[in-house]
Amino acid sequence: MAALHAHPRPLRTLTPTLTPRRFGPPRRPRTVRCNASAEPPRRSYSVTLLPGDGIGPEVVSVAKDVLSLAGSHEGIEFRFSEMPIGGAALDLTGVPLPEETLAAAKESDAVLLGAIGGYKWDSNEKHLKPETGLLQLRAGLGVFANLRPATVLPQLIDASTLKKEVAEGVDLMVVRELTGGIYFGKPRGFGTNHEGEEIGFNTEVYSVSEIDRIARVAFEVARKRRGKVCSVDKANVLEFDTIVTNNIFGDILSDEASMLTGSIGMLPSASISESGPGLFEPIHGSAPDIAGQDKANPLATVLSAAMLLRYGFGEENAAKRIETAVIETLNRGFRTGDIHSYGTTLVGCKRMGEEVLRSVDSEKLVSAAH
Ligand code: IPM
Ligand code: MN
């Protein structure tokens, strides 16, 4: 595997900017006009919330509030609906992705997901695992391009396990192909080989058009960054040529990238399709060990909500509001357990959310004062 390199550079935004139009149009807002009002029309978007399992509901609840508040400062309103997925859906309906959930997701302007999975369902049959529901959702929405940025914020340099001089200024982007490769390839299963020995097999398969479209996304992203694309593949061994990052390497690589930043609890992601709604989710999992204890870091989901505004709706100002508020909250010293260091204030998930809301509101005061 080739290494994506880190390069010290001042941070402008926490999630990269690029023209969403190139990926497919941002969703058009529904315009809401009030009778005979002098106020400008408000923009209205529908967002399907999929809290899922473990810490999912806690972090989605925070992100929803932040989204609403940041939106309200920009004349945007949201119509939220909440649907079950993963283990929660299994318990309710017997399947990890109910038809109603997929239908609601497809009809909305964007989808915000928490996390799926937990001990309870770990020994379920494959088709009844929470993870299967997530893969069905990604396939159903056709979200082939998964953008996973990893940045080390100066405020969190002490949270990285790496030496300061190594971690400082890390700012990279994993463009992970999300709807193909070994995750979906056929044939797959179990059988017997010529010697009569039992075997298991999966297929890593990509069509030219699948590679073409993910490569285009990567080059487009790179153009807005430092103009460098690194293909992480195994072209010297496997039977395909240049890809940016396939589904499985992208999974591994983005987990590794999180180690650079110190906590996976900070890392958002955006999954984009050709024309339908995008899927926005933190890259961390459901963390069943701390679920329901108000210990989770909600910032990865809050930053995923910023990506939702930017890539899903082209609402750059509202996205920046959220990102600025996150930085401001860290500047004020608030930290959840995963990013806590000496001299900072340890808070839980809810309190962190409240502090981000406070930061969003204080931004309004600052801009109003100008
Ligand atoms: C992720 C997760 C998923 C994946 C699992 C839960 C199926 O690890 O989003 O990175 O492998 O894609
Ligand atoms: Mn993963």
PDB file of N, CA, C and O in Angstrom, residues 20 61 163 190 224 235 240 276:
ATOM      1  N   PRO A  20     -20.380  20.650  -5.424  1.00  0.00           N
ATOM      2  CA  PRO A  20     -21.228  19.475  -5.357  1.00  0.00           C
ATOM      3  C   PRO A  20     -21.863  19.148  -6.708  1.00  0.00           C
ATOM      4  O   PRO A  20     -22.118  18.007  -7.013  1.00  0.00           O
ATOM      5  N   SER A  61     -28.858  12.759  17.787  1.00  0.00           N
ATOM      6  CA  SER A  61     -29.704  13.749  18.447  1.00  0.00           C
ATOM      7  C   SER A  61     -28.960  15.091  18.576  1.00  0.00           C
ATOM      8  O   SER A  61     -29.524  16.166  18.330  1.00  0.00           O
ATOM      9  N   LYS A 163       4.016  11.331  17.565  1.00  0.00           N
ATOM     10  CA  LYS A 163       4.794  12.498  17.990  1.00  0.00           C
ATOM     11  C   LYS A 163       4.202  13.736  17.356  1.00  0.00           C
ATOM     12  O   LYS A 163       3.756  13.712  16.206  1.00  0.00           O
ATOM     13  N   PHE A 190     -19.245 -20.496   0.292  1.00  0.00           N
ATOM     14  CA  PHE A 190     -18.426 -21.608   0.756  1.00  0.00           C
ATOM     15  C   PHE A 190     -18.547 -22.747  -0.238  1.00  0.00           C
ATOM     16  O   PHE A 190     -19.534 -22.863  -0.941  1.00  0.00           O
ATOM     17  N   LYS A 224      -9.316  20.629  -5.685  1.00  0.00           N
ATOM     18  CA  LYS A 224      -9.655  21.649  -4.685  1.00  0.00           C
ATOM     19  C   LYS A 224      -8.706  21.597  -3.495  1.00  0.00           C
ATOM     20  O   LYS A 224      -8.836  22.358  -2.554  1.00  0.00           O
ATOM     21  N   ALA A 235      -1.819  -3.139  -7.744  1.00  0.00           N
ATOM     22  CA  ALA A 235      -1.812  -3.367  -9.191  1.00  0.00           C
ATOM     23  C   ALA A 235      -0.752  -4.369  -9.606  1.00  0.00           C
ATOM     24  O   ALA A 235      -0.852  -4.983 -10.667  1.00  0.00           O
ATOM     25  N   PHE A 240      -6.584  -5.921 -11.684  1.00  0.00           N
ATOM     26  CA  PHE A 240      -7.140  -4.656 -12.165  1.00  0.00           C
ATOM     27  C   PHE A 240      -6.097  -3.580 -12.078  1.00  0.00           C
ATOM     28  O   PHE A 240      -5.093  -3.719 -11.400  1.00  0.00           O
ATOM     29  N   GLY A 276     -29.019  11.052  -6.652  1.00  0.00           N
ATOM     30  CA  GLY A 276     -29.973  10.957  -5.538  1.00  0.00           C
ATOM     31  C   GLY A 276     -29.429  11.582  -4.268  1.00  0.00           C
ATOM     32  O   GLY A 276     -28.389  12.237  -4.281  1.00  0.00           O
TER      33      GLY A 276
END
